Short mmCIF file of C-alpha atoms and ligand atoms in Angstrom, two decimals:
data_model
loop_
_atom_site.label_atom_id
_atom_site.label_comp_id
_atom_site.label_asym_id
_atom_site.label_seq_id
_atom_site.Cartn_x
_atom_site.Cartn_y
_atom_site.Cartn_z
CA UNK A 11 2.24 16.71 -19.58
CA UNK A 12 -1.18 15.41 -18.55
CA UNK A 13 -0.27 16.00 -14.89
CA UNK A 14 0.45 19.64 -15.74
CA UNK A 15 -2.77 20.03 -17.73
CA UNK A 16 -4.69 18.57 -14.80
CA UNK A 17 -3.00 20.97 -12.41
CA UNK A 18 -4.19 23.87 -14.57
CA UNK A 19 -7.72 22.45 -14.86
CA UNK A 20 -7.89 21.93 -11.09
CA UNK A 21 -6.54 25.40 -10.32
CA UNK A 22 -9.34 27.31 -12.02
CA UNK A 23 -13.02 27.08 -12.77
CA UNK A 24 -12.40 27.13 -16.52
CA UNK A 25 -9.49 27.64 -18.83
CA UNK A 26 -9.22 28.01 -22.60
CA UNK A 27 -7.20 25.78 -24.89
CA UNK A 28 -5.16 28.83 -25.86
CA UNK A 29 -4.25 29.53 -22.22
CA UNK A 30 -3.17 25.93 -21.61
CA UNK A 31 -1.22 25.88 -24.85
CA UNK A 32 0.57 29.11 -23.90
CA UNK A 33 1.27 28.06 -20.30
CA UNK A 34 2.75 24.70 -21.32
CA UNK A 35 4.32 25.59 -24.67
CA UNK A 36 2.38 23.00 -26.68
CA UNK A 37 -0.03 23.36 -29.61
CA UNK A 38 -3.78 23.62 -29.11
CA UNK A 39 -4.18 20.35 -31.02
CA UNK A 40 -1.82 18.68 -28.55
CA UNK A 41 -3.88 20.14 -25.68
CA UNK A 42 -7.05 18.71 -27.21
CA UNK A 43 -5.44 15.27 -27.61
CA UNK A 44 -4.43 15.24 -23.95
CA UNK A 45 -7.93 16.33 -22.94
CA UNK A 46 -9.40 13.45 -24.96
CA UNK A 47 -7.03 11.02 -23.29
CA UNK A 48 -8.03 12.34 -19.87
CA UNK A 49 -11.69 11.90 -20.79
CA UNK A 50 -10.96 8.29 -21.78
CA UNK A 51 -9.39 7.82 -18.34
CA UNK A 52 -12.65 8.90 -16.70
CA UNK A 53 -12.16 12.63 -16.12
CA UNK A 54 -15.32 14.53 -16.94
CA UNK A 55 -14.18 17.63 -18.77
CA UNK A 56 -16.64 19.96 -20.47
CA UNK A 57 -15.33 21.60 -23.58
CA UNK A 58 -17.13 24.69 -24.85
CA UNK A 59 -15.92 26.51 -27.95
CA UNK A 60 -15.99 29.94 -26.35
CA UNK A 61 -15.24 29.48 -22.67
CA UNK A 62 -12.79 26.60 -22.86
CA UNK A 63 -12.40 23.58 -20.60
CA UNK A 64 -14.06 22.88 -17.26
CA UNK A 65 -13.10 19.93 -15.05
CA UNK A 66 -16.38 18.57 -13.66
CA UNK A 67 -15.18 15.41 -11.93
CA UNK A 68 -12.07 13.36 -11.24
CA UNK A 69 -12.23 9.55 -11.37
CA UNK A 70 -11.08 7.38 -8.46
CA UNK A 71 -7.93 6.46 -10.29
CA UNK A 72 -4.47 5.42 -9.18
CA UNK A 73 -2.73 6.80 -12.24
CA UNK A 74 0.49 8.70 -11.57
CA UNK A 75 -1.14 12.02 -12.35
CA UNK A 76 -3.41 11.69 -9.27
CA UNK A 77 -0.97 9.96 -6.94
CA UNK A 78 2.30 11.78 -7.55
CA UNK A 79 1.12 15.28 -6.57
CA UNK A 80 0.16 13.86 -3.14
CA UNK A 81 3.55 12.31 -2.39
CA UNK A 82 5.86 14.03 0.07
CA UNK A 83 8.51 11.34 -0.24
CA UNK A 84 12.14 11.77 -1.21
CA UNK A 85 12.53 8.42 -2.97
CA UNK A 86 9.60 6.07 -2.42
CA UNK A 87 7.20 6.18 -5.35
CA UNK A 88 9.30 8.65 -7.32
CA UNK A 89 9.76 5.86 -9.83
CA UNK A 90 6.08 4.99 -10.06
CA UNK A 91 4.79 2.32 -12.41
CA UNK A 92 1.08 1.85 -13.00
CA UNK A 93 -0.20 -1.26 -14.78
CA UNK A 94 -3.78 -2.00 -15.75
CA UNK A 95 -3.43 -5.73 -15.16
CA UNK A 96 -0.68 -7.98 -13.85
CA UNK A 97 -0.51 -11.48 -12.43
CA UNK A 98 0.97 -10.15 -9.18
CA UNK A 99 2.62 -6.78 -8.49
CA UNK A 100 5.25 -8.62 -6.41
CA UNK A 101 6.12 -10.87 -9.37
CA UNK A 102 6.21 -7.99 -11.83
CA UNK A 103 8.41 -5.88 -9.56
CA UNK A 104 10.70 -8.84 -8.89
CA UNK A 105 11.61 -8.91 -12.59
CA UNK A 106 12.34 -5.20 -12.54
CA UNK A 107 14.37 -5.59 -9.33
CA UNK A 108 16.54 -8.27 -10.94
CA UNK A 109 16.99 -5.99 -13.95
CA UNK A 110 18.30 -3.21 -11.67
CA UNK A 111 15.25 -1.01 -10.92
CA UNK A 112 16.11 1.67 -8.36
CA UNK A 113 15.25 1.52 -4.66
CA UNK A 114 11.96 3.25 -4.02
CA UNK A 115 10.28 1.92 -7.17
CA UNK A 116 6.57 1.35 -6.59
CA UNK A 117 4.51 -0.81 -8.91
CA UNK A 118 0.75 -0.61 -8.61
CA UNK A 119 -1.89 -2.45 -10.62
CA UNK A 120 -5.59 -1.93 -11.13
CA UNK A 121 -6.16 -5.70 -11.26
CA UNK A 122 -4.12 -8.74 -10.23
CA UNK A 123 -5.06 -12.02 -11.86
CA UNK A 124 -2.87 -14.10 -9.53
CA UNK A 125 -2.53 -11.95 -6.42
CA UNK A 126 -0.49 -13.81 -3.82
CA UNK A 127 -1.17 -13.99 -0.10
CA UNK A 128 0.93 -15.34 2.76
CA UNK A 129 1.38 -19.06 3.25
CA UNK A 130 0.64 -19.81 -0.42
CA UNK A 131 -2.84 -18.30 -0.32
CA UNK A 132 -4.56 -16.39 -3.11
CA UNK A 133 -5.25 -12.66 -2.74
CA UNK A 134 -8.47 -11.51 -4.38
CA UNK A 135 -7.66 -8.31 -6.28
CA UNK A 136 -10.54 -6.99 -8.41
CA UNK A 137 -10.57 -3.79 -10.46
CA UNK A 138 -11.61 -0.37 -9.21
CA UNK A 139 -11.91 -1.11 -5.50
CA UNK A 140 -8.48 -1.84 -4.09
CA UNK A 141 -4.90 -0.70 -3.82
CA UNK A 142 -2.63 -3.54 -4.93
CA UNK A 143 0.99 -2.46 -4.93
CA UNK A 144 4.59 -3.46 -4.27
CA UNK A 145 7.55 -1.41 -3.10
CA UNK A 146 11.20 -2.06 -3.83
CA UNK A 147 13.88 -1.50 -1.17
CA UNK A 148 17.60 -2.12 -1.31
CA UNK A 149 18.59 -1.68 2.33
CA UNK A 150 22.07 -2.36 3.58
CA UNK A 151 20.91 -5.03 6.01
CA UNK A 152 21.51 -8.71 6.69
CA UNK A 153 18.86 -11.05 5.28
CA UNK A 154 17.68 -11.93 8.79
CA UNK A 155 16.47 -8.37 9.34
CA UNK A 156 14.23 -8.29 6.24
CA UNK A 157 11.03 -9.10 8.24
CA UNK A 158 11.43 -5.76 10.02
CA UNK A 159 10.28 -4.08 6.80
CA UNK A 160 7.07 -6.04 6.86
CA UNK A 161 6.35 -4.82 10.37
CA UNK A 162 7.27 -1.27 9.29
CA UNK A 163 4.67 -1.58 6.52
CA UNK A 164 1.97 -2.71 8.95
CA UNK A 165 2.69 0.35 11.11
CA UNK A 166 2.67 2.65 8.07
CA UNK A 167 -0.64 1.27 6.75
CA UNK A 168 -2.33 1.33 10.17
CA UNK A 169 -1.27 4.92 10.86
CA UNK A 170 -2.13 6.06 7.33
CA UNK A 171 -5.64 4.64 7.74
CA UNK A 172 -5.93 6.24 11.18
CA UNK A 173 -5.20 9.60 9.52
CA UNK A 174 -8.57 9.17 7.72
CA UNK A 175 -10.31 8.65 11.07
CA UNK A 176 -10.37 4.84 10.82
CA UNK A 177 -9.70 2.67 13.86
CA UNK A 178 -7.04 0.49 12.20
CA UNK A 179 -5.04 -1.95 14.30
CA UNK A 180 -2.31 -4.49 13.61
CA UNK A 181 -2.69 -8.22 14.10
CA UNK A 182 0.59 -10.10 14.30
CA UNK A 183 2.56 -10.31 12.23
CA UNK A 184 1.29 -7.77 9.74
CA UNK A 185 -2.41 -7.82 9.00
CA UNK A 186 -4.22 -4.54 9.38
CA UNK A 187 -7.73 -4.86 10.80
CA UNK A 188 -10.68 -2.61 11.42
CA UNK A 189 -13.20 -3.84 14.00
CA UNK A 190 -11.49 -7.22 13.96
CA UNK A 191 -11.82 -7.71 10.17
CA UNK A 192 -8.85 -7.69 7.81
CA UNK A 193 -8.56 -4.72 5.50
CA UNK A 194 -4.93 -5.07 4.45
CA UNK A 195 -2.46 -7.92 3.97
CA UNK A 196 1.28 -7.64 3.44
CA UNK A 197 3.62 -10.04 1.66
CA UNK A 198 7.39 -9.56 1.53
CA UNK A 199 9.87 -11.32 -0.73
CA UNK A 200 13.59 -10.89 -1.01
CA UNK A 201 16.76 -11.87 -2.74
CA UNK A 202 19.92 -12.00 -0.74
CA UNK A 203 22.93 -14.00 0.37
CA UNK A 204 25.57 -14.02 3.11
CA UNK A 205 26.59 -10.49 2.08
CA UNK A 206 23.10 -9.14 2.72
CA UNK A 207 19.95 -8.23 0.87
CA UNK A 208 20.05 -7.60 -2.87
CA UNK A 209 16.50 -6.45 -2.89
CA UNK A 210 13.43 -6.59 -0.76
CA UNK A 211 9.92 -6.30 -2.15
CA UNK A 212 7.04 -5.51 0.15
CA UNK A 213 3.60 -5.95 -1.41
CA UNK A 214 0.43 -4.73 0.21
CA UNK A 215 -3.21 -5.13 -0.69
CA UNK A 216 -5.79 -2.75 0.78
CA UNK A 217 -9.51 -3.34 0.28
CA UNK A 218 -10.96 0.11 -0.25
CA UNK A 219 -14.24 0.37 -2.11
CA UNK A 220 -15.87 -3.08 -1.97
CA UNK A 221 -19.51 -2.90 -0.93
CA UNK A 222 -19.58 -6.67 -0.53
CA UNK A 223 -16.82 -9.27 -0.37
CA UNK A 224 -16.63 -12.73 -1.93
CA UNK A 225 -18.02 -15.48 0.26
CA UNK A 226 -14.64 -17.06 1.00
CA UNK A 227 -13.40 -13.94 2.82
CA UNK A 228 -16.67 -12.24 3.83
CA UNK A 229 -16.52 -13.53 7.42
CA UNK A 230 -12.97 -12.37 8.14
CA UNK A 231 -12.29 -9.42 5.85
CA UNK A 232 -13.65 -5.95 5.25
CA UNK A 233 -13.04 -2.90 3.08
CA UNK A 234 -12.61 0.73 4.09
CA UNK A 235 -16.05 1.42 2.59
CA UNK A 236 -17.75 -1.38 4.53
CA UNK A 237 -15.96 -0.59 7.78
CA UNK A 238 -16.46 3.16 7.74
CA UNK A 239 -19.28 3.95 5.35
CA UNK A 240 -16.88 6.49 3.84
CA UNK A 241 -15.87 6.50 0.21
CA UNK A 242 -12.21 7.36 0.22
CA UNK A 243 -10.20 8.22 -2.88
CA UNK A 244 -7.70 5.45 -3.53
CA UNK A 245 -4.97 7.87 -4.60
CA UNK A 246 -5.21 9.67 -1.24
CA UNK A 247 -5.02 6.44 0.75
CA UNK A 248 -2.11 5.13 -1.36
CA UNK A 249 -0.16 8.38 -1.04
CA UNK A 250 -0.74 8.49 2.74
CA UNK A 251 0.63 4.94 3.03
CA UNK A 252 3.71 5.69 0.91
CA UNK A 253 4.41 8.91 2.83
CA UNK A 254 4.24 7.08 6.18
CA UNK A 255 6.21 4.18 4.78
CA UNK A 256 9.16 6.30 3.82
CA UNK A 257 9.11 8.02 7.19
CA UNK A 258 9.22 4.71 9.08
CA UNK A 259 11.68 2.97 6.77
CA UNK A 260 14.02 5.95 7.20
CA UNK A 261 13.55 5.67 10.96
CA UNK A 262 14.41 1.97 10.81
CA UNK A 263 17.58 2.75 8.86
CA UNK A 264 18.61 5.54 11.22
CA UNK A 265 17.63 4.19 14.64
CA UNK A 266 17.15 0.45 14.21
CA UNK A 267 14.11 -1.66 15.05
CA UNK A 268 13.32 -0.42 18.58
CA UNK A 269 11.29 2.71 17.63
CA UNK A 270 9.38 0.61 15.07
CA UNK A 271 8.71 -2.04 17.69
CA UNK A 272 7.28 0.69 19.93
CA UNK A 273 5.00 1.98 17.15
CA UNK A 274 3.96 -1.57 16.30
CA UNK A 275 3.04 -2.25 19.95
CA UNK A 276 1.13 1.05 20.18
CA UNK A 277 -0.96 0.00 17.18
CA UNK A 278 -1.32 -3.70 17.95
CA UNK A 279 -4.66 -5.32 18.79
CA UNK A 280 -3.32 -8.60 20.16
CA UNK A 281 -1.24 -7.67 23.18
CA UNK A 282 -2.87 -8.87 26.38
CA UNK A 283 -5.33 -11.07 24.48
CA UNK A 284 -5.70 -14.82 24.49
CA UNK A 285 -4.55 -16.12 21.09
CA UNK A 286 -4.06 -19.36 19.26
CA UNK A 287 -0.95 -19.47 17.06
CA UNK A 288 -0.73 -21.96 14.19
CA UNK A 289 2.94 -22.41 13.36
CA UNK A 290 5.00 -24.93 11.36
CA UNK A 291 6.01 -26.51 14.68
CA UNK A 292 2.50 -26.82 16.09
CA UNK A 293 -0.40 -24.93 17.61
CA UNK A 294 0.23 -22.82 20.70
CA UNK A 295 -2.23 -21.03 22.92
CA UNK A 296 -1.56 -18.27 25.38
CA UNK A 297 -1.74 -14.59 26.17
CA UNK A 298 0.16 -12.42 23.67
CA UNK A 299 2.64 -10.62 25.89
CA UNK A 300 5.05 -8.70 23.69
CA UNK A 301 6.86 -8.32 20.37
CA UNK A 302 10.52 -9.17 20.79
CA UNK A 303 13.54 -7.41 19.27
CA UNK A 304 13.34 -9.76 16.26
CA UNK A 305 9.66 -9.12 15.57
CA UNK A 306 8.55 -12.45 17.06
CA UNK A 307 5.43 -12.69 19.21
CA UNK A 308 5.86 -13.80 22.82
CA UNK A 309 3.07 -15.89 24.31
CA UNK A 310 2.57 -17.03 27.90
CA UNK A 311 0.32 -20.00 28.54
CA UNK A 312 -1.79 -20.82 31.58
CA UNK A 313 1.17 -22.69 33.20
CA UNK A 314 3.33 -19.60 32.92
CA UNK A 315 5.39 -21.15 30.13
CA UNK A 316 6.61 -18.77 27.40
CA UNK A 317 6.63 -19.47 23.66
CA UNK A 318 8.26 -17.40 20.96
CA UNK A 319 6.22 -17.46 17.75
CA UNK A 320 8.53 -16.85 14.83
CA UNK A 321 6.19 -17.47 11.93
CA UNK A 322 2.61 -18.52 11.35
CA UNK A 323 -0.87 -17.14 11.82
CA UNK A 324 -2.76 -16.22 14.94
CA UNK A 325 -6.41 -16.21 15.84
CA UNK A 326 -7.62 -14.06 18.69
CA UNK A 327 -9.81 -16.17 21.00
CA UNK A 328 -13.13 -14.52 21.89
C1 BTN B 410 -1.70 -11.82 3.13
O1 BTN B 410 -2.26 -11.25 4.06
O2 BTN B 410 -1.87 -13.02 2.94
C2 BTN B 410 -0.81 -11.03 2.22
C3 BTN B 410 -1.54 -10.41 1.06
C4 BTN B 410 -0.67 -9.54 0.17
C5 BTN B 410 -1.42 -9.03 -1.04
C6 BTN B 410 -0.62 -8.03 -1.82
S1 BTN B 410 -1.56 -7.27 -3.09
C7 BTN B 410 -0.12 -6.58 -3.78
C8 BTN B 410 1.00 -7.60 -3.64
N1 BTN B 410 1.03 -8.48 -4.79
C9 BTN B 410 0.68 -9.73 -4.47
O3 BTN B 410 0.62 -10.69 -5.27
N2 BTN B 410 0.45 -9.82 -3.15
C10 BTN B 410 0.64 -8.56 -2.49
#
């Protein structure tokens, strides 16, 4: 109901309680209660006895009422869950996945108290400045192909950010960077067996509004605000990512990994560069040559020897 009231408030300069009540078939008292709730959520709504309600400003919120109207998806985000605070959106969604939540469920939180990064790292997830969310997929794929979704997500995030005029690029395997500094990290988790995937959760964290970053990440990370000087609405960025994400996950389902690989390569910042890869089987240096059909990075060292990097982290050598 609040989404509908907001639609009415946004569609005209001012509107009376009686008009809203008539349009939506609810009492004027109910209208007033919803208006109060919206005001608590940060909407500035002027209420004058004679002229009615006037929406003066909309908060930078990720509540469903701001996000859902911007979605063009068929399935992704149609079951949208917003939480004020969670330990980790991946962990929270994992419980719902095990309990049978539908494919396409998106869980987004304002704050994560134990945000998880790759390789057991912590992901700093403060309130009001980021987009911390997880998406649930139930693709009919063998477990070994799950990492393709992580690469799909990197492509979707990079292209969504580019649609706001930002020069976002992908660093293998799935960090999204602007001017060489990380703005988004992606962490996938899955449950599956020999028969295939039961569920796949892809979590992404996008730094949006931070004007300064904590010391531990200040040298390597950035936010959209710091990188561009623009203040973007989080709901618009989140919706753009989800819209792209469904497009590319559909493409993966329909045409396999090759078109994704092409998009990944078109958006990658590492190809042709000298990199150092830290992997469980050692450190390798070489020129990043290509992404193979399994999403692994191919390096060629000074002796012409090739290495396939399956997992790990890379640093681009200056
Ligand atoms: C990385 O680059 O190390 C991956 C970071 C992933 C962070 C996101 S924020 C939303 C989701 N929930 C988590 O606990 N982690 C991911």
